[in-house]
GROMACS .gro file of C-alpha atoms in nm:
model
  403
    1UNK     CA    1   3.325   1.183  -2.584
    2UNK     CA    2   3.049   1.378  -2.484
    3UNK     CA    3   2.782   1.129  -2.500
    4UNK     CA    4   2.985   0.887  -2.301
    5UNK     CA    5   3.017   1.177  -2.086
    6UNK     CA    6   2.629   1.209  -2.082
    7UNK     CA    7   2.596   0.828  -2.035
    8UNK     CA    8   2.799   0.860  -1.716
    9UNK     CA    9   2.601   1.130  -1.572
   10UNK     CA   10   2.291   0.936  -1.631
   11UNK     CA   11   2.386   0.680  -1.457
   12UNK     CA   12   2.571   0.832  -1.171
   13UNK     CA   13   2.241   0.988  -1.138
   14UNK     CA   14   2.018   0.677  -1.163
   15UNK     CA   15   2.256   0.539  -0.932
   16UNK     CA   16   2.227   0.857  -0.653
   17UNK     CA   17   1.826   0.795  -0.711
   18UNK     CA   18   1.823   0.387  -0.568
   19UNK     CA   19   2.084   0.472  -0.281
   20UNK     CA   20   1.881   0.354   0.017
   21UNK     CA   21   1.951   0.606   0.361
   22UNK     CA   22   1.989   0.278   0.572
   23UNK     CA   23   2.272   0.150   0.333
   24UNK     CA   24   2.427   0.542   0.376
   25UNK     CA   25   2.369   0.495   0.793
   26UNK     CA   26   2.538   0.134   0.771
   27UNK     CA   27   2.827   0.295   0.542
   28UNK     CA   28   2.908   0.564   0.842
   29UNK     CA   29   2.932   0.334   1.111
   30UNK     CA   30   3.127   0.107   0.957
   31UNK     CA   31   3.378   0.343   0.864
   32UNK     CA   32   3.365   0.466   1.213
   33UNK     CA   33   3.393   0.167   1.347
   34UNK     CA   34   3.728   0.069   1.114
   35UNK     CA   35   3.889   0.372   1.223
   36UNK     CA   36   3.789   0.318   1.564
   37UNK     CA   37   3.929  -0.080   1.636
   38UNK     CA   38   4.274   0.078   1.534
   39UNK     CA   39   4.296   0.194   1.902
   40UNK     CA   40   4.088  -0.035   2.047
   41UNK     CA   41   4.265  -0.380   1.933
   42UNK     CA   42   4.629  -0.267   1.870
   43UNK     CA   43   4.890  -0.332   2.133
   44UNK     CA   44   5.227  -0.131   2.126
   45UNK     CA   45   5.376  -0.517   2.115
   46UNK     CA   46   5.304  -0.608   1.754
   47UNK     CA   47   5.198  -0.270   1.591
   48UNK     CA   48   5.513  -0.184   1.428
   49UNK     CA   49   5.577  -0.539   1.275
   50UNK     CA   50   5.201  -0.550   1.146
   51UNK     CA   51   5.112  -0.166   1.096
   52UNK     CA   52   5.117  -0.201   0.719
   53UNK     CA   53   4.906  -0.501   0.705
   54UNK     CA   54   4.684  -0.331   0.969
   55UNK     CA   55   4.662   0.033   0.779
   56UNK     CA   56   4.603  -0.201   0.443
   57UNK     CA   57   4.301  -0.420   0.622
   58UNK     CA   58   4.172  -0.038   0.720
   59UNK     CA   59   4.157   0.116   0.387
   60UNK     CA   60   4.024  -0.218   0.227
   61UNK     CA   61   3.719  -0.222   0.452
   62UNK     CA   62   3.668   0.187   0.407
   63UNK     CA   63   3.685   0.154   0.063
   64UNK     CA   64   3.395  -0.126   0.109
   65UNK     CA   65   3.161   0.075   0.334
   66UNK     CA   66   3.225   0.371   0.103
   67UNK     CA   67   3.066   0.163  -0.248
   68UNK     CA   68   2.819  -0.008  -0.008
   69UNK     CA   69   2.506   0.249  -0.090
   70UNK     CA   70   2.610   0.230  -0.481
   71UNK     CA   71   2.640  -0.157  -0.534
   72UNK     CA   72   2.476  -0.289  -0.192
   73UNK     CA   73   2.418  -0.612  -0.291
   74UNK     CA   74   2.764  -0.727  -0.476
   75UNK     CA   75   2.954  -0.510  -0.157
   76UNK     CA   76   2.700  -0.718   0.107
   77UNK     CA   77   2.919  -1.083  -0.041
   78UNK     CA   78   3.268  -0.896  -0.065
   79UNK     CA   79   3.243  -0.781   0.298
   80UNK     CA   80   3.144  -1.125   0.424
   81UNK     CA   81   3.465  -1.282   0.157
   82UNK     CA   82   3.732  -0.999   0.299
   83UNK     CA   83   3.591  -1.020   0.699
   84UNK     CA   84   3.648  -1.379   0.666
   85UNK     CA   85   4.022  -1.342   0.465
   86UNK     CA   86   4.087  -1.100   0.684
   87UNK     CA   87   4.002  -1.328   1.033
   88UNK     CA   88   4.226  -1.614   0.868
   89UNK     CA   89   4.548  -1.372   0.850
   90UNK     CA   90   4.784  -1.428   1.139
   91UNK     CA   91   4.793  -1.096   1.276
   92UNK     CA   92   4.783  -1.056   1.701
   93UNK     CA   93   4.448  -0.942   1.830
   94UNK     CA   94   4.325  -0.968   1.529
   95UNK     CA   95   3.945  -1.099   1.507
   96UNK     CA   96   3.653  -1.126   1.328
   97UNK     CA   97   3.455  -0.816   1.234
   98UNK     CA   98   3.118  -0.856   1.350
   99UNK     CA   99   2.964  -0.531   1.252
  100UNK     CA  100   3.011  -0.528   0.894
  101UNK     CA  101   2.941  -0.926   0.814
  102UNK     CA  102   2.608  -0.891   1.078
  103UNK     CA  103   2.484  -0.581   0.833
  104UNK     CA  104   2.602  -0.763   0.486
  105UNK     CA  105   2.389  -1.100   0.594
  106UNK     CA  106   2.116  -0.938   0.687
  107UNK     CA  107   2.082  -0.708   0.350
  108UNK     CA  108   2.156  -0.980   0.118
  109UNK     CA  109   1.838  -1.195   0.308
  110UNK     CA  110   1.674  -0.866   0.289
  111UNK     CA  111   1.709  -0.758  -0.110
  112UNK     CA  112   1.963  -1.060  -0.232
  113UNK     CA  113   1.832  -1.389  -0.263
  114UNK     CA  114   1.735  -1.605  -0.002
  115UNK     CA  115   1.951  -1.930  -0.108
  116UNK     CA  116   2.226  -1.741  -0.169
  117UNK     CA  117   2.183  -1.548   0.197
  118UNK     CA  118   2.198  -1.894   0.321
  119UNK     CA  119   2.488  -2.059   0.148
  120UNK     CA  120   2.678  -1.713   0.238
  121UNK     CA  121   2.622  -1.747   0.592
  122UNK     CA  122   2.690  -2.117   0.595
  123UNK     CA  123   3.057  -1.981   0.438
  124UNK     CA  124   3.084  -1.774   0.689
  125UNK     CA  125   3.019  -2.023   1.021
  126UNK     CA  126   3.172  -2.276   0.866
  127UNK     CA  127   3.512  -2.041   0.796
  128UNK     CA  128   3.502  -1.868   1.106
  129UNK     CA  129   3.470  -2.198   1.292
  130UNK     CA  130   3.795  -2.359   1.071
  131UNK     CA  131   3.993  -2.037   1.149
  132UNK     CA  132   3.921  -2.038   1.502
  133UNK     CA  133   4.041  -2.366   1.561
  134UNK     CA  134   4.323  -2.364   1.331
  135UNK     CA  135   4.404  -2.025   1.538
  136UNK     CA  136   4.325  -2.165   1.876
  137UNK     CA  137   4.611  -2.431   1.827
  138UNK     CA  138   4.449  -2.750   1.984
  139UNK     CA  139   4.235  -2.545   2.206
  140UNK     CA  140   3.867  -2.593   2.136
  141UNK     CA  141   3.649  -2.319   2.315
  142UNK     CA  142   3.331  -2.447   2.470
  143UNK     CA  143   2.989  -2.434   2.343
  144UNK     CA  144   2.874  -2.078   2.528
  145UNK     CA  145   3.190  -1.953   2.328
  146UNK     CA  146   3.025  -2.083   2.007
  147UNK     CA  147   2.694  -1.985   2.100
  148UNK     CA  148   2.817  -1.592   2.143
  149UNK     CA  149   3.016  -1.558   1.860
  150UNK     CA  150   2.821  -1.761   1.603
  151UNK     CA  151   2.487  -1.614   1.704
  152UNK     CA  152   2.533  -1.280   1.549
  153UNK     CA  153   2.520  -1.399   1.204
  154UNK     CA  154   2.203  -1.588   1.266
  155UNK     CA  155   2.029  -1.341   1.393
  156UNK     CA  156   2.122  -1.110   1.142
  157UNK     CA  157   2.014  -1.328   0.860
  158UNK     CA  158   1.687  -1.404   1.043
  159UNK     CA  159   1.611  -0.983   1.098
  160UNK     CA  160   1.665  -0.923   0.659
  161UNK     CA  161   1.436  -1.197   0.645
  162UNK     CA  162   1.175  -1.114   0.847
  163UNK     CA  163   1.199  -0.718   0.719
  164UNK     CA  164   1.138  -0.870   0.357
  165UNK     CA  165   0.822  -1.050   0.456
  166UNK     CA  166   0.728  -0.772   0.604
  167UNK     CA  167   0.786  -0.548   0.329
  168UNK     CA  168   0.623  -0.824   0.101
  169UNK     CA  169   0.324  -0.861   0.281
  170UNK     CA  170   0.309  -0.432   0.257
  171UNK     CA  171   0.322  -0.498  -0.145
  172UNK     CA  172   0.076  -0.767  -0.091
  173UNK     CA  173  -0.165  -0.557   0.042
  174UNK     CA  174  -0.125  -0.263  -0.177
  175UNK     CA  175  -0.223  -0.471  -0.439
  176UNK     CA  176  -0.533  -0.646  -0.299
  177UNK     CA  177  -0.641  -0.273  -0.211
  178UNK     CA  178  -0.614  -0.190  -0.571
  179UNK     CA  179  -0.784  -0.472  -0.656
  180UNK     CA  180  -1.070  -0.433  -0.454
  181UNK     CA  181  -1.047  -0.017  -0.630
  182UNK     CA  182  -1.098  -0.185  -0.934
  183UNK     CA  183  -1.373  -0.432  -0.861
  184UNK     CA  184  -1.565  -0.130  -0.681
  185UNK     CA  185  -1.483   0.081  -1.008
  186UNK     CA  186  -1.626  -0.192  -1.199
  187UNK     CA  187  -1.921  -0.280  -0.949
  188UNK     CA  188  -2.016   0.151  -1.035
  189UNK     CA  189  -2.036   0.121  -1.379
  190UNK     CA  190  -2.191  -0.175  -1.357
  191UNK     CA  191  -2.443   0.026  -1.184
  192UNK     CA  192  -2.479   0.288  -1.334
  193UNK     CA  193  -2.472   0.101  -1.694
  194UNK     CA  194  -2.819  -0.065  -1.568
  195UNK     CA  195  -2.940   0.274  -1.352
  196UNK     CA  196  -2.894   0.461  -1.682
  197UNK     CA  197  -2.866   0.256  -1.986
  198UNK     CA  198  -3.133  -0.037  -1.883
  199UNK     CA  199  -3.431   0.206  -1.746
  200UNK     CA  200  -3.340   0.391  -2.050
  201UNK     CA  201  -3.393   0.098  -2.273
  202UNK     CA  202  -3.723  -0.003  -2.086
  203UNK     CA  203  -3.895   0.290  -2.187
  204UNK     CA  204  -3.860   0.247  -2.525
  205UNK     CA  205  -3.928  -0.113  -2.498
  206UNK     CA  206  -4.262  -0.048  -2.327
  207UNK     CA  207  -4.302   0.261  -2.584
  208UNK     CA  208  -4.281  -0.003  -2.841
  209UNK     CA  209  -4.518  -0.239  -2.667
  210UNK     CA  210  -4.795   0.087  -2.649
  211UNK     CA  211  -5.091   0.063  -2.877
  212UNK     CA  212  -5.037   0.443  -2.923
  213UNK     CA  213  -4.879   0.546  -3.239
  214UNK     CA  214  -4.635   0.780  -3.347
  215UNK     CA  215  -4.369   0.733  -3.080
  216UNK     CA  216  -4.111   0.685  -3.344
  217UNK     CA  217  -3.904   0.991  -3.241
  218UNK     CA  218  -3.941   0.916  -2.856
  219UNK     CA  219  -3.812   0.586  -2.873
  220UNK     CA  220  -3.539   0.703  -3.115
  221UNK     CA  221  -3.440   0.962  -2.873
  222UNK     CA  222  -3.435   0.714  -2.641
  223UNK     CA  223  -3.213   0.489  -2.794
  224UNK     CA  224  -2.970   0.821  -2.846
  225UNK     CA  225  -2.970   0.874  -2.473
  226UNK     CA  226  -2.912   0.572  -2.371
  227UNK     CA  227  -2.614   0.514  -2.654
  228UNK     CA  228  -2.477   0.837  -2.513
  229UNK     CA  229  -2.508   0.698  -2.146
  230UNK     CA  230  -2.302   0.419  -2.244
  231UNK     CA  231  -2.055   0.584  -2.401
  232UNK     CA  232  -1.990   0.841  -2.191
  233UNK     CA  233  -2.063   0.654  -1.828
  234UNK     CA  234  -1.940   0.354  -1.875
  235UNK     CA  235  -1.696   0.250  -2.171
  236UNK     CA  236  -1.509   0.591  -2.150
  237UNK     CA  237  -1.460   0.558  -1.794
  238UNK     CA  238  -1.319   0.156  -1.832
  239UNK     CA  239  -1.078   0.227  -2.162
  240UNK     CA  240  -0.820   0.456  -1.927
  241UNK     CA  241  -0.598   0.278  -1.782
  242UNK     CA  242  -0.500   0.345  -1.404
  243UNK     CA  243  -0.184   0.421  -1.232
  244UNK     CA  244  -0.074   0.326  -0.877
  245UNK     CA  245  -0.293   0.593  -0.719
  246UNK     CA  246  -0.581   0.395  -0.919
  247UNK     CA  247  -0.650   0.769  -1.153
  248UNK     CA  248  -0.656   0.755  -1.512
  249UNK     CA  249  -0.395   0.814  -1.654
  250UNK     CA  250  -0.320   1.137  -1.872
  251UNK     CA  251  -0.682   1.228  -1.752
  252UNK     CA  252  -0.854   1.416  -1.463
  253UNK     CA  253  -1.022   1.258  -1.232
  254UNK     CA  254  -1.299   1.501  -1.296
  255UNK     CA  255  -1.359   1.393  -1.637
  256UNK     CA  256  -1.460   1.054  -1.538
  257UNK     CA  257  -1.796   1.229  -1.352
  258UNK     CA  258  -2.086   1.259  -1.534
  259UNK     CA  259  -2.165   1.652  -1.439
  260UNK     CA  260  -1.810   1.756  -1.416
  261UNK     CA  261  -1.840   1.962  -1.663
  262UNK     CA  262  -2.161   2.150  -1.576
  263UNK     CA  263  -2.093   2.508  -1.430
  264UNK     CA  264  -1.962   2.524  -1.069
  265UNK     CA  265  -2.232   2.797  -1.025
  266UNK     CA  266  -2.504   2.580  -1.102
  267UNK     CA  267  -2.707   2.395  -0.820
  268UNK     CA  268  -2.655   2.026  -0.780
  269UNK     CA  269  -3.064   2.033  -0.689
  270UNK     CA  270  -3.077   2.121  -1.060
  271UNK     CA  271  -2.977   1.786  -1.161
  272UNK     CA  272  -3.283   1.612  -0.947
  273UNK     CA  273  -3.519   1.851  -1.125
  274UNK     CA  274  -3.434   1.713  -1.427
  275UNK     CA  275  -3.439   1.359  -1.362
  276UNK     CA  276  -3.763   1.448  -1.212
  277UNK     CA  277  -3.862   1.605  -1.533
  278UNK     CA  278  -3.715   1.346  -1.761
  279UNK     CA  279  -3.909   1.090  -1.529
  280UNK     CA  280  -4.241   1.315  -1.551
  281UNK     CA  281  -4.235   1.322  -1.938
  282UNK     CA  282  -4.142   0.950  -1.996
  283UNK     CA  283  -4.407   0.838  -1.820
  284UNK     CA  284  -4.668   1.096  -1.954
  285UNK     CA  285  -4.607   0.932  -2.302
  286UNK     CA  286  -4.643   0.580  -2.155
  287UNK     CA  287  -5.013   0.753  -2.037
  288UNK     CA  288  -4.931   0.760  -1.642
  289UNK     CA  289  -5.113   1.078  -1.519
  290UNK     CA  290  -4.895   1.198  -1.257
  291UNK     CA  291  -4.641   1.498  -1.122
  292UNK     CA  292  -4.312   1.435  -1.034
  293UNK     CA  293  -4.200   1.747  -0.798
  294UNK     CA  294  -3.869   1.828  -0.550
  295UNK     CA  295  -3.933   2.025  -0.257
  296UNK     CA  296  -3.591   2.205  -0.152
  297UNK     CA  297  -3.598   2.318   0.179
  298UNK     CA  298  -3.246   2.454   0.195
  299UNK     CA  299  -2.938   2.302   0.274
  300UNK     CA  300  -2.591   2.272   0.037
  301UNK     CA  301  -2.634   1.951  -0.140
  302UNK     CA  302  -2.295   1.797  -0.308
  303UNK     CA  303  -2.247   1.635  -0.597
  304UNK     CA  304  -2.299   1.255  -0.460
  305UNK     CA  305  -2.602   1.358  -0.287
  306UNK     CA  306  -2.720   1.463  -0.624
  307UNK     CA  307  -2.583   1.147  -0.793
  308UNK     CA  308  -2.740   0.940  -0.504
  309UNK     CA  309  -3.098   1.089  -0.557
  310UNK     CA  310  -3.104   1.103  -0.929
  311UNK     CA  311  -3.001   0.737  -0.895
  312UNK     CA  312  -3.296   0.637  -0.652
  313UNK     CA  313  -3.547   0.866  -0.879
  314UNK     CA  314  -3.477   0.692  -1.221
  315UNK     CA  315  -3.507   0.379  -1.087
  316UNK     CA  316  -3.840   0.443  -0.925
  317UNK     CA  317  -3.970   0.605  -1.231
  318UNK     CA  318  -3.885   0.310  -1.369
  319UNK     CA  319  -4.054   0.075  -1.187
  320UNK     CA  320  -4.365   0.263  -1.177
  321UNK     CA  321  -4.363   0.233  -1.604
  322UNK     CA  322  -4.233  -0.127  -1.565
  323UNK     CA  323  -4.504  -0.271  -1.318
  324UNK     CA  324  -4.750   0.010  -1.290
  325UNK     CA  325  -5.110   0.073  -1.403
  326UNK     CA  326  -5.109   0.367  -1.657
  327UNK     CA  327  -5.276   0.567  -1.447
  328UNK     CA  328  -5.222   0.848  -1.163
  329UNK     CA  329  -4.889   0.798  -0.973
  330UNK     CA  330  -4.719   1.034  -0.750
  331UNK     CA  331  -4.356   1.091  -0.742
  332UNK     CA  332  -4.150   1.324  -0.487
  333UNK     CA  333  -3.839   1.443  -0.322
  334UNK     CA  334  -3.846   1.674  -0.020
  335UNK     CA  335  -3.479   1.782   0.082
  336UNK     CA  336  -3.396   1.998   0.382
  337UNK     CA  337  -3.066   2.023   0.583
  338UNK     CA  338  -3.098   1.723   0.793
  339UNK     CA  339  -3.240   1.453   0.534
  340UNK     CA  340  -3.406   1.393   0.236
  341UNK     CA  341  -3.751   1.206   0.171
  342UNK     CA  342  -3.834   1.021  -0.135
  343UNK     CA  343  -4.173   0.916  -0.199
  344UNK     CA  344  -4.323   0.709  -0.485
  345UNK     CA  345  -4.687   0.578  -0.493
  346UNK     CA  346  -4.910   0.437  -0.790
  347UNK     CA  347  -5.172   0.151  -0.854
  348UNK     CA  348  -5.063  -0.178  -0.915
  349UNK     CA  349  -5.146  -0.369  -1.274
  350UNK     CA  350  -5.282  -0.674  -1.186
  351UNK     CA  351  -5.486  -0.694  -1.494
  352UNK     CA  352  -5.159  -0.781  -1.745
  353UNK     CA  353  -5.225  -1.015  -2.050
  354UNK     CA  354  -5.077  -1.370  -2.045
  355UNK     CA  355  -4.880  -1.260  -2.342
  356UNK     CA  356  -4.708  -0.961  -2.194
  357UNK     CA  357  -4.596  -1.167  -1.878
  358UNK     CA  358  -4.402  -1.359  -2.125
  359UNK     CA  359  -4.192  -1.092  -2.139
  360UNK     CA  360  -4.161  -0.914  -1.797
  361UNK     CA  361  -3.788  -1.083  -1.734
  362UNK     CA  362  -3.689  -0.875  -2.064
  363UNK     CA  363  -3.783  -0.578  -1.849
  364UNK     CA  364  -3.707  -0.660  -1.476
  365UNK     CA  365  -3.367  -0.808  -1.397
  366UNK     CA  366  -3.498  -0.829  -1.030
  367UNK     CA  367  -3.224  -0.673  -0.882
  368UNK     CA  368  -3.224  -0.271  -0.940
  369UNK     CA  369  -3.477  -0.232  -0.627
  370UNK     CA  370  -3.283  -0.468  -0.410
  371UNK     CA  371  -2.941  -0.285  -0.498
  372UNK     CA  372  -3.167   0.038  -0.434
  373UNK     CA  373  -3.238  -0.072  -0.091
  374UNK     CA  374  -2.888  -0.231   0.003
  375UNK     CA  375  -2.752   0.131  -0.087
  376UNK     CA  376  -2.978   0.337   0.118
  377UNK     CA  377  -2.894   0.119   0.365
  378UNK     CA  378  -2.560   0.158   0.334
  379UNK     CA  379  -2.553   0.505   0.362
  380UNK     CA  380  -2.758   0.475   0.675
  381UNK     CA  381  -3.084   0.550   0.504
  382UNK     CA  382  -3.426   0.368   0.576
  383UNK     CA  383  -3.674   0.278   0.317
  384UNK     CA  384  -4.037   0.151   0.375
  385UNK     CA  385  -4.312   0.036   0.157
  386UNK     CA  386  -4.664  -0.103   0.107
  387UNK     CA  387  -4.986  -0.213  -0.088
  388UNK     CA  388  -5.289  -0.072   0.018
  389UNK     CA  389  -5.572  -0.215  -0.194
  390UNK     CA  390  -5.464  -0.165  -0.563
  391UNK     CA  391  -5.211   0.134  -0.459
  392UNK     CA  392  -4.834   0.047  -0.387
  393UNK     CA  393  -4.624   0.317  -0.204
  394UNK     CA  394  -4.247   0.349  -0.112
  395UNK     CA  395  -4.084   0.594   0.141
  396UNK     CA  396  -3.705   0.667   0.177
  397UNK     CA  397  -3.514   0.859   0.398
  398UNK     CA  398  -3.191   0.928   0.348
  399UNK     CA  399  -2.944   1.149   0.617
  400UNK     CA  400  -2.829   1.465   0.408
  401UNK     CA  401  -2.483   1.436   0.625
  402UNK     CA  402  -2.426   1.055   0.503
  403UNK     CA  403  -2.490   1.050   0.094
   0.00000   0.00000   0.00000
């Protein structure tokens, strides 16, 4: 008894949770309105003989508009059936209700099913046109007659239908919005699985490629960062699974960052310095002779400012041990309130073997300083570069206020 009990409640409550407050407004004024056509379409000529059948009509369609928010959709057909039985009964003054049928046809266009909308208000024109003329006795009203008391239903049907399109074409676009979330999603770690992972991997390759020996441990420490990179930037990120706000699920969106869980107190210039660091030593083991500094001339920098600049750095470091002359190379990023500057500079290698250009497509995929420059750009930024002799130089300016 008391888990039927239990399996009520559930249900009345499940129930109370999908109640709709335009089914609850439509409920009200068609009560209203029942109680209501008692005074405005009885005569004192034919109420006593019909006031049963009239009081019985009145608590039938109460008792309708009262289950309407429960069971809209089944009490949407059972108005239209009892409006209609109710028209046919040969009561004076009484007509057809236009409220309640008007409300049903458009809800059932608007959550029934569309055929079904349609083959109920066929039933319902075609009835109330049968009635009318079996009620009008040979009379047969003319066509502005039709026109205003057909119409209703029409237009009715035509409103649920156009609020469903509209309410599908809302759905519609809530999901090509989360689609384009997840292509962007996937478009970042895309990113950042070739900003981290694949400059990663080119250092050891060209560590490999050296003459210079013992560089066992660097390259194996290589291959450990850039096995951590992966794991932690890119396949962690893509295994949770995203709810309809597009967040992981059962996992902050924090988490998903890759310095979220550094110390608040820390400086988010701290992160440049050491990509400028890592950078610096990389290429001092490749044999470039070179400094790679950060000027901070105050400001607050955020997070994706850091993110942004660490990005740009590693992939210039990058192409200076990629395409570079080991040799002096310059490598610096001056930050102030307004903007930051990031300058790059070395000599070019035009002296490679035949052999090793076998193999530059292994290194370059042609496309990290071409994404570089379509994201500075996007961001508002400007970048500019040159070859001067044997020296190639890039400049980048970024807007602090944009990144």
């Amino acid at each position: 008894m008391a888990k039927n009990l239990r399996d009520v409640a559930e249900h009345v409550r499940a129930m109370g949770e999908s109640i709709e407050f335009v089914d609850v407004l439509a409920s009200c004024v068609g009560v209203l309105y029942t109680v209501l056509s008692l005074r405005w379409f009885s005569t004192d000529a034919f109420v006593g003989a019909y006031a049963h059948l009239q009081w019985l009509l009145m608590a039938v369609r109460i008792a309708l508009y009262l289950a309407l928010p429960f069971i809209p959709v089944a009490i949407a057909y059972a108005i239209c059936a009892f409006n209609l039985a109710a028209f046919a009964v040969p009561m004076p003054g009484n007509g057809m209700e236009y409220v309640g049928t008007c409300y049903a046809l458009a809800l059932l266009a608007w959550r029934g099913s569309r055929k079904r909308a349609c083959a109920c208000l066929c039933v319902v024109l075609v009835g109330s046109v049968a009635i009318t003329l079996l009620k009008s006795e040979g009379y047969v009203p003319d066509r502005l007659s039709w026109l205003v008391g057909l119409a209703p239903y029409c237009i009715a049907l035509f409103c649920g239908l156009v609020v469903r399109e509209w309410q599908d074409l809302l759905v519609r676009r809530r999901l090509a919005e989360r689609e384009v979330a997840y292509r962007e999603k996937q478009l970042r770690m895309v990113h950042t699985l070739h900003d981290s992972v694949a400059n990663t991997l080119s250092y050891a390759v060209l560590l490999c490629r050296s003459r210079q020996g013992g560089n066992d441990e660097q390259v194996e420490r290589l291959l450990e960062q850039a096995l951590k990179a992966l794991r932690s930037d890119v396949i962690a990120p893509a295994a949770n699974r995203t709810d309809d706000d597009g967040q992981a699920v059962g996992t902050p969106v924090e988490t998903l960052m890759p310095d979220a869980d550094r110390d608040d107190n820390r400086s988010y210039a701290d992160d440049v310095r050491a990509v400028l660091k890592e950078t610096n030593d990389r290429l001092a083991v490749l044999g470039f002779a070179g400094e790679s500094i950060l000027i901070d001339r105050g400001g607050n920098p955020s997070r994706q400012w850091s993110q942004f600049v660490c990005g740009i750095v590693r992939e210039l470091g990058s192409n200076i041990a990629k395409h570079a002359a080991p040799g002096d190379y310059a490598l610096t990023v001056v930050a102030d309130a307004e903007r930051t500057t990031i300058m790059s500079s070395n000599e070019c290698d035009d002296g490679r073997l035949p052999k090793e250009e076998e193999h530059d497509e292994v290194l370059s995929s042609r496309f990290g300083l071409n994404d570089l420059l379509n994201a500075v750009h996007n961001v508002g930024g400007t970048a500019e570069w040159c070859r001067e002799g044997n020296e190639w130089s890039i400049a980048i300016e970024l807007p602090r206020a944009e990144v």
